[in-house]
Amino acid sequence: EFEHPFSDLTNEKSGLEVSVLHPEPLTGSLEDSQLILQNMQEVHEKTALFTSQVEAIHRAGEVLLEHTEADQARQGEFRDALDDFQAAWGVLQLRAGLRVEKIHSAIAKIETFIFSHLSPMLEWMAEVESTVSPDMPVVGDLSGLQAIAADLESVERDIAQHESSYAATENAGRKLIKDVLDDPFVTEEQLIEVSLRWEKIKSQLSRQQQRVSEALSTASELDGQLQDALRWLNDSQSTLSSMAPASSVDLATVEGQLLEVQEFTSALDAKLPEVRALLER
């Protein structure tokens, strides 16, 4: 009546001690932490469930001592073993309860890190990455390129404004690693991802601004050449319009007009390659 229940509880105690003394590590994963909490709560409930059985075993042992003929020394050893066994269950239950409290606290801090720092930062990064992607074409006329440059300046200001949020995310993650987590590889990987994406965003922005700057320089030069060409066309149109037929048909007048036409045609021929090259650009 004593030996089998005592043996069963001893085996139960050994199994529960493994879960309590060598618990699953907190890594920073919210989902894993919630599963670990559920498992540890079950362990804690089991230690509480077996408390009445442990007390019954202790009483049975006391009754056994009353009816044994063993010497006082042996009885003392047996009573000490009973007391130690009951105390060990109390310690086991206490440790399981403390672990449950620690996991609860850890989950609250993990949630704060994820929902107040990590997720907002990653969402913002996803939005910014689309605006500085190297796959985005840099095309358009001068005003269109100037608009793109203005947008990139806005992104640059936005990045500068998020410097504090980036630092806060890094600090919150490091504090979580230092104060809460047992094996923080998940949080370490999250911080590495944030750091790499932050640097990539700044690098891509810089390259994109360089591309736009070069395109603006080319577009500005082209715009100046187009304006020069338009002015030349307007001047040529005025010159051509001024070549009205002469009122007299004397030879000198006709020869003068012919000379003007020849000079205009020569100037037109000389300008034609420049205009063609401009149109090809």
PDB file of C-alpha atoms in Angstrom:
ATOM      1  CA  GLU A   1       0.000   0.000   0.000  1.00  0.00           C
ATOM      2  CA  PHE A   2       2.959   2.318   0.492  1.00  0.00           C
ATOM      3  CA  GLU A   3       5.626   1.102  -1.911  1.00  0.00           C
ATOM      4  CA  HIS A   4       3.755   1.211  -5.230  1.00  0.00           C
ATOM      5  CA  PRO A   5       2.234   4.709  -4.829  1.00  0.00           C
ATOM      6  CA  PHE A   6       5.608   5.986  -3.603  1.00  0.00           C
ATOM      7  CA  SER A   7       7.375   4.431  -6.602  1.00  0.00           C
ATOM      8  CA  ASP A   8       4.795   5.865  -9.040  1.00  0.00           C
ATOM      9  CA  LEU A   9       5.105   9.366  -7.583  1.00  0.00           C
ATOM     10  CA  THR A  10       8.886   9.134  -7.666  1.00  0.00           C
ATOM     11  CA  ASN A  11       8.732   8.347 -11.381  1.00  0.00           C
ATOM     12  CA  GLU A  12       6.288  11.215 -11.956  1.00  0.00           C
ATOM     13  CA  LYS A  13       8.574  13.543 -10.040  1.00  0.00           C
ATOM     14  CA  SER A  14      11.574  12.551 -12.161  1.00  0.00           C
ATOM     15  CA  GLY A  15       9.701  13.314 -15.371  1.00  0.00           C
ATOM     16  CA  LEU A  16       8.393  16.653 -14.137  1.00  0.00           C
ATOM     17  CA  GLU A  17      11.823  17.671 -12.833  1.00  0.00           C
ATOM     18  CA  VAL A  18      13.229  17.351 -16.354  1.00  0.00           C
ATOM     19  CA  SER A  19      10.641  19.851 -17.620  1.00  0.00           C
ATOM     20  CA  VAL A  20      11.194  22.272 -14.715  1.00  0.00           C
ATOM     21  CA  LEU A  21      14.969  22.044 -14.218  1.00  0.00           C
ATOM     22  CA  HIS A  22      15.766  21.849 -17.952  1.00  0.00           C
ATOM     23  CA  PRO A  23      12.971  23.936 -19.510  1.00  0.00           C
ATOM     24  CA  GLU A  24      12.539  24.714 -23.183  1.00  0.00           C
ATOM     25  CA  PRO A  25      14.500  27.898 -23.945  1.00  0.00           C
ATOM     26  CA  LEU A  26      12.811  31.192 -24.758  1.00  0.00           C
ATOM     27  CA  THR A  27      14.134  32.245 -28.161  1.00  0.00           C
ATOM     28  CA  GLY A  28      12.142  35.359 -28.934  1.00  0.00           C
ATOM     29  CA  SER A  29       9.550  33.578 -31.058  1.00  0.00           C
ATOM     30  CA  LEU A  30       6.105  34.616 -29.826  1.00  0.00           C
ATOM     31  CA  GLU A  31       4.430  31.455 -31.130  1.00  0.00           C
ATOM     32  CA  ASP A  32       7.033  29.166 -29.560  1.00  0.00           C
ATOM     33  CA  SER A  33       6.857  31.069 -26.272  1.00  0.00           C
ATOM     34  CA  GLN A  34       3.091  30.596 -26.110  1.00  0.00           C
ATOM     35  CA  LEU A  35       3.516  26.840 -26.641  1.00  0.00           C
ATOM     36  CA  ILE A  36       6.221  26.731 -23.965  1.00  0.00           C
ATOM     37  CA  LEU A  37       3.877  28.552 -21.580  1.00  0.00           C
ATOM     38  CA  GLN A  38       1.125  26.048 -22.279  1.00  0.00           C
ATOM     39  CA  ASN A  39       3.481  23.122 -21.599  1.00  0.00           C
ATOM     40  CA  MET A  40       4.813  24.644 -18.376  1.00  0.00           C
ATOM     41  CA  GLN A  41       1.304  25.424 -17.150  1.00  0.00           C
ATOM     42  CA  GLU A  42       0.472  21.750 -17.607  1.00  0.00           C
ATOM     43  CA  VAL A  43       3.554  20.811 -15.578  1.00  0.00           C
ATOM     44  CA  HIS A  44       2.577  23.239 -12.834  1.00  0.00           C
ATOM     45  CA  GLU A  45      -0.950  21.879 -12.763  1.00  0.00           C
ATOM     46  CA  LYS A  46       0.388  18.339 -12.450  1.00  0.00           C
ATOM     47  CA  THR A  47       2.586  19.272  -9.480  1.00  0.00           C
ATOM     48  CA  ALA A  48      -0.470  20.774  -7.793  1.00  0.00           C
ATOM     49  CA  LEU A  49      -2.569  17.753  -8.727  1.00  0.00           C
ATOM     50  CA  PHE A  50      -0.128  15.329  -7.107  1.00  0.00           C
ATOM     51  CA  THR A  51       0.222  17.366  -3.889  1.00  0.00           C
ATOM     52  CA  SER A  52      -2.639  15.547  -2.178  1.00  0.00           C
ATOM     53  CA  GLN A  53      -1.120  12.203  -3.174  1.00  0.00           C
ATOM     54  CA  VAL A  54       2.239  13.244  -1.786  1.00  0.00           C
ATOM     55  CA  GLU A  55       0.587  14.205   1.504  1.00  0.00           C
ATOM     56  CA  ALA A  56      -1.213  10.848   1.551  1.00  0.00           C
ATOM     57  CA  ILE A  57       2.090   9.033   0.990  1.00  0.00           C
ATOM     58  CA  HIS A  58       3.621  11.009   3.843  1.00  0.00           C
ATOM     59  CA  ARG A  59       0.783  10.020   6.183  1.00  0.00           C
ATOM     60  CA  ALA A  60       1.037   6.390   5.080  1.00  0.00           C
ATOM     61  CA  GLY A  61       4.730   6.459   5.836  1.00  0.00           C
ATOM     62  CA  GLU A  62       4.075   7.837   9.297  1.00  0.00           C
ATOM     63  CA  VAL A  63       1.573   5.020   9.915  1.00  0.00           C
ATOM     64  CA  LEU A  64       4.129   2.524   8.654  1.00  0.00           C
ATOM     65  CA  LEU A  65       6.666   3.867  11.121  1.00  0.00           C
ATOM     66  CA  GLU A  66       4.252   3.412  13.981  1.00  0.00           C
ATOM     67  CA  HIS A  67       3.987  -0.270  13.198  1.00  0.00           C
ATOM     68  CA  THR A  68       7.595  -1.032  12.391  1.00  0.00           C
ATOM     69  CA  GLU A  69      10.115  -2.605  14.730  1.00  0.00           C
ATOM     70  CA  ALA A  70      13.089  -0.886  13.140  1.00  0.00           C
ATOM     71  CA  ASP A  71      15.510   0.874  15.475  1.00  0.00           C
ATOM     72  CA  GLN A  72      15.270   4.603  16.017  1.00  0.00           C
ATOM     73  CA  ALA A  73      18.120   5.336  13.642  1.00  0.00           C
ATOM     74  CA  ARG A  74      16.420   3.548  10.770  1.00  0.00           C
ATOM     75  CA  GLN A  75      13.141   5.179  11.621  1.00  0.00           C
ATOM     76  CA  GLY A  76      14.834   8.568  11.613  1.00  0.00           C
ATOM     77  CA  GLU A  77      16.323   7.925   8.203  1.00  0.00           C
ATOM     78  CA  PHE A  78      12.953   6.840   6.842  1.00  0.00           C
ATOM     79  CA  ARG A  79      11.200   9.869   8.315  1.00  0.00           C
ATOM     80  CA  ASP A  80      13.871  12.179   6.845  1.00  0.00           C
ATOM     81  CA  ALA A  81      13.352  10.543   3.457  1.00  0.00           C
ATOM     82  CA  LEU A  82       9.604  11.141   3.706  1.00  0.00           C
ATOM     83  CA  ASP A  83      10.128  14.771   4.679  1.00  0.00           C
ATOM     84  CA  ASP A  84      12.666  15.285   1.892  1.00  0.00           C
ATOM     85  CA  PHE A  85      10.302  13.733  -0.641  1.00  0.00           C
ATOM     86  CA  GLN A  86       7.435  16.011   0.400  1.00  0.00           C
ATOM     87  CA  ALA A  87       9.717  19.054   0.439  1.00  0.00           C
ATOM     88  CA  ALA A  88      11.062  18.201  -3.004  1.00  0.00           C
ATOM     89  CA  TRP A  89       7.517  18.203  -4.379  1.00  0.00           C
ATOM     90  CA  GLY A  90       6.944  21.608  -2.820  1.00  0.00           C
ATOM     91  CA  VAL A  91      10.116  22.973  -4.387  1.00  0.00           C
ATOM     92  CA  LEU A  92       9.183  21.440  -7.726  1.00  0.00           C
ATOM     93  CA  GLN A  93       5.763  23.070  -7.621  1.00  0.00           C
ATOM     94  CA  LEU A  94       7.310  26.396  -6.618  1.00  0.00           C
ATOM     95  CA  ARG A  95       9.848  26.290  -9.452  1.00  0.00           C
ATOM     96  CA  ALA A  96       7.170  25.374 -11.978  1.00  0.00           C
ATOM     97  CA  GLY A  97       5.063  28.312 -10.779  1.00  0.00           C
ATOM     98  CA  LEU A  98       8.008  30.691 -11.017  1.00  0.00           C
ATOM     99  CA  ARG A  99       8.783  29.469 -14.537  1.00  0.00           C
ATOM    100  CA  VAL A 100       5.172  30.082 -15.553  1.00  0.00           C
ATOM    101  CA  GLU A 101       5.411  33.634 -14.191  1.00  0.00           C
ATOM    102  CA  LYS A 102       8.686  34.209 -16.036  1.00  0.00           C
ATOM    103  CA  ILE A 103       7.230  32.982 -19.316  1.00  0.00           C
ATOM    104  CA  HIS A 104       4.152  35.191 -18.859  1.00  0.00           C
ATOM    105  CA  SER A 105       6.422  38.189 -18.298  1.00  0.00           C
ATOM    106  CA  ALA A 106       8.630  37.206 -21.241  1.00  0.00           C
ATOM    107  CA  ILE A 107       5.658  36.919 -23.598  1.00  0.00           C
ATOM    108  CA  ALA A 108       4.462  40.389 -22.596  1.00  0.00           C
ATOM    109  CA  LYS A 109       7.913  41.822 -23.376  1.00  0.00           C
ATOM    110  CA  ILE A 110       8.211  39.884 -26.630  1.00  0.00           C
ATOM    111  CA  GLU A 111       4.806  41.224 -27.696  1.00  0.00           C
ATOM    112  CA  THR A 112       5.884  44.763 -26.851  1.00  0.00           C
ATOM    113  CA  PHE A 113       9.059  44.373 -28.909  1.00  0.00           C
ATOM    114  CA  ILE A 114       7.245  42.854 -31.884  1.00  0.00           C
ATOM    115  CA  PHE A 115       4.108  45.005 -32.024  1.00  0.00           C
ATOM    116  CA  SER A 116       5.547  48.322 -30.799  1.00  0.00           C
ATOM    117  CA  HIS A 117       8.933  48.211 -32.524  1.00  0.00           C
ATOM    118  CA  LEU A 118       9.699  45.386 -34.946  1.00  0.00           C
ATOM    119  CA  SER A 119       6.462  45.141 -36.967  1.00  0.00           C
ATOM    120  CA  PRO A 120       6.024  48.925 -37.497  1.00  0.00           C
ATOM    121  CA  MET A 121       9.655  49.194 -38.574  1.00  0.00           C
ATOM    122  CA  LEU A 122       9.397  46.300 -41.042  1.00  0.00           C
ATOM    123  CA  GLU A 123       6.134  47.664 -42.473  1.00  0.00           C
ATOM    124  CA  TRP A 124       7.707  51.092 -43.002  1.00  0.00           C
ATOM    125  CA  MET A 125      10.770  49.487 -44.598  1.00  0.00           C
ATOM    126  CA  ALA A 126       8.582  47.548 -47.042  1.00  0.00           C
ATOM    127  CA  GLU A 127       6.954  50.807 -48.166  1.00  0.00           C
ATOM    128  CA  VAL A 128      10.260  52.633 -48.571  1.00  0.00           C
ATOM    129  CA  GLU A 129      11.938  49.748 -50.391  1.00  0.00           C
ATOM    130  CA  SER A 130       9.384  50.033 -53.183  1.00  0.00           C
ATOM    131  CA  THR A 131      10.291  53.696 -53.725  1.00  0.00           C
ATOM    132  CA  VAL A 132      14.068  53.153 -53.954  1.00  0.00           C
ATOM    133  CA  SER A 133      14.077  49.857 -55.833  1.00  0.00           C
ATOM    134  CA  PRO A 134      16.844  49.687 -58.478  1.00  0.00           C
ATOM    135  CA  ASP A 135      14.239  48.228 -60.841  1.00  0.00           C
ATOM    136  CA  MET A 136      12.321  51.509 -60.928  1.00  0.00           C
ATOM    137  CA  PRO A 137      12.949  53.274 -64.266  1.00  0.00           C
ATOM    138  CA  VAL A 138      14.404  56.761 -64.257  1.00  0.00           C
ATOM    139  CA  VAL A 139      12.721  58.266 -67.314  1.00  0.00           C
ATOM    140  CA  GLY A 140      10.806  61.382 -68.262  1.00  0.00           C
ATOM    141  CA  ASP A 141      11.287  64.940 -69.354  1.00  0.00           C
ATOM    142  CA  LEU A 142      13.005  67.573 -67.257  1.00  0.00           C
ATOM    143  CA  SER A 143       9.954  68.350 -65.113  1.00  0.00           C
ATOM    144  CA  GLY A 144       9.228  64.641 -64.612  1.00  0.00           C
ATOM    145  CA  LEU A 145      12.789  63.964 -63.466  1.00  0.00           C
ATOM    146  CA  GLN A 146      12.654  66.970 -61.157  1.00  0.00           C
ATOM    147  CA  ALA A 147       9.506  65.459 -59.593  1.00  0.00           C
ATOM    148  CA  ILE A 148      11.319  62.126 -59.103  1.00  0.00           C
ATOM    149  CA  ALA A 149      14.243  63.949 -57.473  1.00  0.00           C
ATOM    150  CA  ALA A 150      11.821  65.748 -55.139  1.00  0.00           C
ATOM    151  CA  ASP A 151      10.224  62.425 -54.186  1.00  0.00           C
ATOM    152  CA  LEU A 152      13.638  60.958 -53.360  1.00  0.00           C
ATOM    153  CA  GLU A 153      14.428  63.984 -51.204  1.00  0.00           C
ATOM    154  CA  SER A 154      11.170  63.308 -49.341  1.00  0.00           C
ATOM    155  CA  VAL A 155      12.221  59.674 -48.844  1.00  0.00           C
ATOM    156  CA  GLU A 156      15.600  60.857 -47.547  1.00  0.00           C
ATOM    157  CA  ARG A 157      13.864  63.072 -44.974  1.00  0.00           C
ATOM    158  CA  ASP A 158      11.583  60.188 -44.037  1.00  0.00           C
ATOM    159  CA  ILE A 159      14.601  57.939 -43.425  1.00  0.00           C
ATOM    160  CA  ALA A 160      16.225  60.613 -41.278  1.00  0.00           C
ATOM    161  CA  GLN A 161      13.027  60.910 -39.242  1.00  0.00           C
ATOM    162  CA  HIS A 162      13.029  57.138 -38.661  1.00  0.00           C
ATOM    163  CA  GLU A 163      16.591  57.068 -37.308  1.00  0.00           C
ATOM    164  CA  SER A 164      15.205  57.211 -33.757  1.00  0.00           C
ATOM    165  CA  SER A 165      12.690  54.424 -34.465  1.00  0.00           C
ATOM    166  CA  TYR A 166      15.457  52.256 -35.873  1.00  0.00           C
ATOM    167  CA  ALA A 167      17.616  52.882 -32.796  1.00  0.00           C
ATOM    168  CA  ALA A 168      14.647  52.186 -30.496  1.00  0.00           C
ATOM    169  CA  THR A 169      13.996  48.864 -32.251  1.00  0.00           C
ATOM    170  CA  GLU A 170      17.641  47.881 -31.881  1.00  0.00           C
ATOM    171  CA  ASN A 171      17.727  48.876 -28.206  1.00  0.00           C
ATOM    172  CA  ALA A 172      14.451  47.101 -27.407  1.00  0.00           C
ATOM    173  CA  GLY A 173      15.691  43.917 -29.068  1.00  0.00           C
ATOM    174  CA  ARG A 174      19.027  44.023 -27.223  1.00  0.00           C
ATOM    175  CA  LYS A 175      17.271  44.579 -23.905  1.00  0.00           C
ATOM    176  CA  LEU A 176      14.964  41.626 -24.617  1.00  0.00           C
ATOM    177  CA  ILE A 177      17.994  39.452 -25.376  1.00  0.00           C
ATOM    178  CA  LYS A 178      19.830  40.559 -22.252  1.00  0.00           C
ATOM    179  CA  ASP A 179      17.003  40.491 -19.712  1.00  0.00           C
ATOM    180  CA  VAL A 180      14.513  37.867 -20.890  1.00  0.00           C
ATOM    181  CA  LEU A 181      15.563  35.290 -23.458  1.00  0.00           C
ATOM    182  CA  ASP A 182      17.399  32.031 -22.806  1.00  0.00           C
ATOM    183  CA  ASP A 183      18.529  31.347 -26.383  1.00  0.00           C
ATOM    184  CA  PRO A 184      17.816  34.523 -28.348  1.00  0.00           C
ATOM    185  CA  PHE A 185      18.595  33.316 -31.871  1.00  0.00           C
ATOM    186  CA  VAL A 186      15.150  34.343 -33.208  1.00  0.00           C
ATOM    187  CA  THR A 187      15.454  37.915 -31.931  1.00  0.00           C
ATOM    188  CA  GLU A 188      19.082  38.051 -33.094  1.00  0.00           C
ATOM    189  CA  GLU A 189      17.976  37.101 -36.611  1.00  0.00           C
ATOM    190  CA  GLN A 190      15.204  39.718 -36.499  1.00  0.00           C
ATOM    191  CA  LEU A 191      17.670  42.432 -35.519  1.00  0.00           C
ATOM    192  CA  ILE A 192      20.076  41.335 -38.241  1.00  0.00           C
ATOM    193  CA  GLU A 193      17.267  41.537 -40.812  1.00  0.00           C
ATOM    194  CA  VAL A 194      16.329  45.051 -39.667  1.00  0.00           C
ATOM    195  CA  SER A 195      19.952  46.181 -39.787  1.00  0.00           C
ATOM    196  CA  LEU A 196      20.601  44.743 -43.257  1.00  0.00           C
ATOM    197  CA  ARG A 197      17.406  46.192 -44.707  1.00  0.00           C
ATOM    198  CA  TRP A 198      18.118  49.597 -43.132  1.00  0.00           C
ATOM    199  CA  GLU A 199      21.568  49.770 -44.711  1.00  0.00           C
ATOM    200  CA  LYS A 200      20.217  48.459 -48.028  1.00  0.00           C
ATOM    201  CA  ILE A 201      17.526  51.142 -48.115  1.00  0.00           C
ATOM    202  CA  LYS A 202      20.074  53.906 -47.560  1.00  0.00           C
ATOM    203  CA  SER A 203      22.411  52.420 -50.158  1.00  0.00           C
ATOM    204  CA  GLN A 204      19.662  52.049 -52.754  1.00  0.00           C
ATOM    205  CA  LEU A 205      18.460  55.589 -52.091  1.00  0.00           C
ATOM    206  CA  SER A 206      21.964  56.909 -52.671  1.00  0.00           C
ATOM    207  CA  ARG A 207      22.296  54.990 -55.958  1.00  0.00           C
ATOM    208  CA  GLN A 208      18.848  56.084 -57.085  1.00  0.00           C
ATOM    209  CA  GLN A 209      19.647  59.722 -56.332  1.00  0.00           C
ATOM    210  CA  GLN A 210      22.858  59.381 -58.347  1.00  0.00           C
ATOM    211  CA  ARG A 211      20.923  57.943 -61.294  1.00  0.00           C
ATOM    212  CA  VAL A 212      18.373  60.750 -61.156  1.00  0.00           C
ATOM    213  CA  SER A 213      21.114  63.364 -60.826  1.00  0.00           C
ATOM    214  CA  GLU A 214      22.829  62.051 -63.956  1.00  0.00           C
ATOM    215  CA  ALA A 215      19.520  61.895 -65.814  1.00  0.00           C
ATOM    216  CA  LEU A 216      18.699  65.449 -64.723  1.00  0.00           C
ATOM    217  CA  SER A 217      22.039  66.678 -65.983  1.00  0.00           C
ATOM    218  CA  THR A 218      21.424  65.067 -69.364  1.00  0.00           C
ATOM    219  CA  ALA A 219      17.825  66.267 -69.489  1.00  0.00           C
ATOM    220  CA  SER A 220      18.855  69.814 -68.582  1.00  0.00           C
ATOM    221  CA  GLU A 221      21.460  69.850 -71.329  1.00  0.00           C
ATOM    222  CA  LEU A 222      18.937  68.450 -73.803  1.00  0.00           C
ATOM    223  CA  ASP A 223      16.315  70.969 -72.755  1.00  0.00           C
ATOM    224  CA  GLY A 224      18.779  73.800 -73.343  1.00  0.00           C
ATOM    225  CA  GLN A 225      19.574  72.463 -76.795  1.00  0.00           C
ATOM    226  CA  LEU A 226      15.871  72.126 -77.589  1.00  0.00           C
ATOM    227  CA  GLN A 227      15.254  75.696 -76.536  1.00  0.00           C
ATOM    228  CA  ASP A 228      18.145  76.855 -78.745  1.00  0.00           C
ATOM    229  CA  ALA A 229      16.749  74.829 -81.627  1.00  0.00           C
ATOM    230  CA  LEU A 230      13.277  76.312 -81.156  1.00  0.00           C
ATOM    231  CA  ARG A 231      14.693  79.835 -81.110  1.00  0.00           C
ATOM    232  CA  TRP A 232      16.641  79.097 -84.296  1.00  0.00           C
ATOM    233  CA  LEU A 233      13.490  77.723 -85.935  1.00  0.00           C
ATOM    234  CA  ASN A 234      11.537  80.822 -84.943  1.00  0.00           C
ATOM    235  CA  ASP A 235      14.278  83.079 -86.282  1.00  0.00           C
ATOM    236  CA  SER A 236      14.433  81.045 -89.485  1.00  0.00           C
ATOM    237  CA  GLN A 237      10.664  81.261 -89.867  1.00  0.00           C
ATOM    238  CA  SER A 238      10.863  85.040 -89.481  1.00  0.00           C
ATOM    239  CA  THR A 239      13.680  85.229 -92.011  1.00  0.00           C
ATOM    240  CA  LEU A 240      11.769  83.062 -94.456  1.00  0.00           C
ATOM    241  CA  SER A 241       8.614  85.165 -94.014  1.00  0.00           C
ATOM    242  CA  SER A 242      10.545  88.343 -94.711  1.00  0.00           C
ATOM    243  CA  MET A 243      11.627  87.047 -98.105  1.00  0.00           C
ATOM    244  CA  ALA A 244       8.618  88.573 -99.929  1.00  0.00           C
ATOM    245  CA  PRO A 245       8.656  88.717-103.748  1.00  0.00           C
ATOM    246  CA  ALA A 246      10.245  91.861-105.070  1.00  0.00           C
ATOM    247  CA  SER A 247       7.960  94.565-106.392  1.00  0.00           C
ATOM    248  CA  SER A 248      10.228  95.044-109.365  1.00  0.00           C
ATOM    249  CA  VAL A 249      11.773  92.426-111.540  1.00  0.00           C
ATOM    250  CA  ASP A 250      15.029  94.072-112.333  1.00  0.00           C
ATOM    251  CA  LEU A 251      18.017  91.772-112.463  1.00  0.00           C
ATOM    252  CA  ALA A 252      19.824  93.199-109.439  1.00  0.00           C
ATOM    253  CA  THR A 253      16.831  92.733-107.190  1.00  0.00           C
ATOM    254  CA  VAL A 254      16.234  89.185-108.317  1.00  0.00           C
ATOM    255  CA  GLU A 255      19.904  88.335-107.895  1.00  0.00           C
ATOM    256  CA  GLY A 256      19.805  89.803-104.347  1.00  0.00           C
ATOM    257  CA  GLN A 257      16.788  87.735-103.400  1.00  0.00           C
ATOM    258  CA  LEU A 258      18.385  84.630-104.912  1.00  0.00           C
ATOM    259  CA  LEU A 259      21.490  85.226-102.837  1.00  0.00           C
ATOM    260  CA  GLU A 260      19.377  85.517 -99.660  1.00  0.00           C
ATOM    261  CA  VAL A 261      17.634  82.239-100.454  1.00  0.00           C
ATOM    262  CA  GLN A 262      20.948  80.515-101.117  1.00  0.00           C
ATOM    263  CA  GLU A 263      22.378  81.789 -97.819  1.00  0.00           C
ATOM    264  CA  PHE A 264      19.225  80.653 -95.955  1.00  0.00           C
ATOM    265  CA  THR A 265      19.385  77.214 -97.591  1.00  0.00           C
ATOM    266  CA  SER A 266      23.088  76.881 -96.733  1.00  0.00           C
ATOM    267  CA  ALA A 267      22.381  77.791 -93.114  1.00  0.00           C
ATOM    268  CA  LEU A 268      19.521  75.263 -93.068  1.00  0.00           C
ATOM    269  CA  ASP A 269      21.774  72.521 -94.470  1.00  0.00           C
ATOM    270  CA  ALA A 270      24.446  73.330 -91.894  1.00  0.00           C
ATOM    271  CA  LYS A 271      21.919  73.166 -89.034  1.00  0.00           C
ATOM    272  CA  LEU A 272      20.220  69.963 -90.214  1.00  0.00           C
ATOM    273  CA  PRO A 273      22.779  67.450 -88.772  1.00  0.00           C
ATOM    274  CA  GLU A 274      22.567  69.169 -85.383  1.00  0.00           C
ATOM    275  CA  VAL A 275      18.776  68.977 -85.392  1.00  0.00           C
ATOM    276  CA  ARG A 276      18.798  65.322 -86.424  1.00  0.00           C
ATOM    277  CA  ALA A 277      21.255  64.447 -83.648  1.00  0.00           C
ATOM    278  CA  LEU A 278      19.076  66.303 -81.170  1.00  0.00           C
ATOM    279  CA  LEU A 279      15.955  64.402 -82.279  1.00  0.00           C
ATOM    280  CA  GLU A 280      17.781  61.058 -82.014  1.00  0.00           C
ATOM    281  CA  ARG A 281      18.584  61.769 -78.348  1.00  0.00           C
TER     282      ARG A 281
END
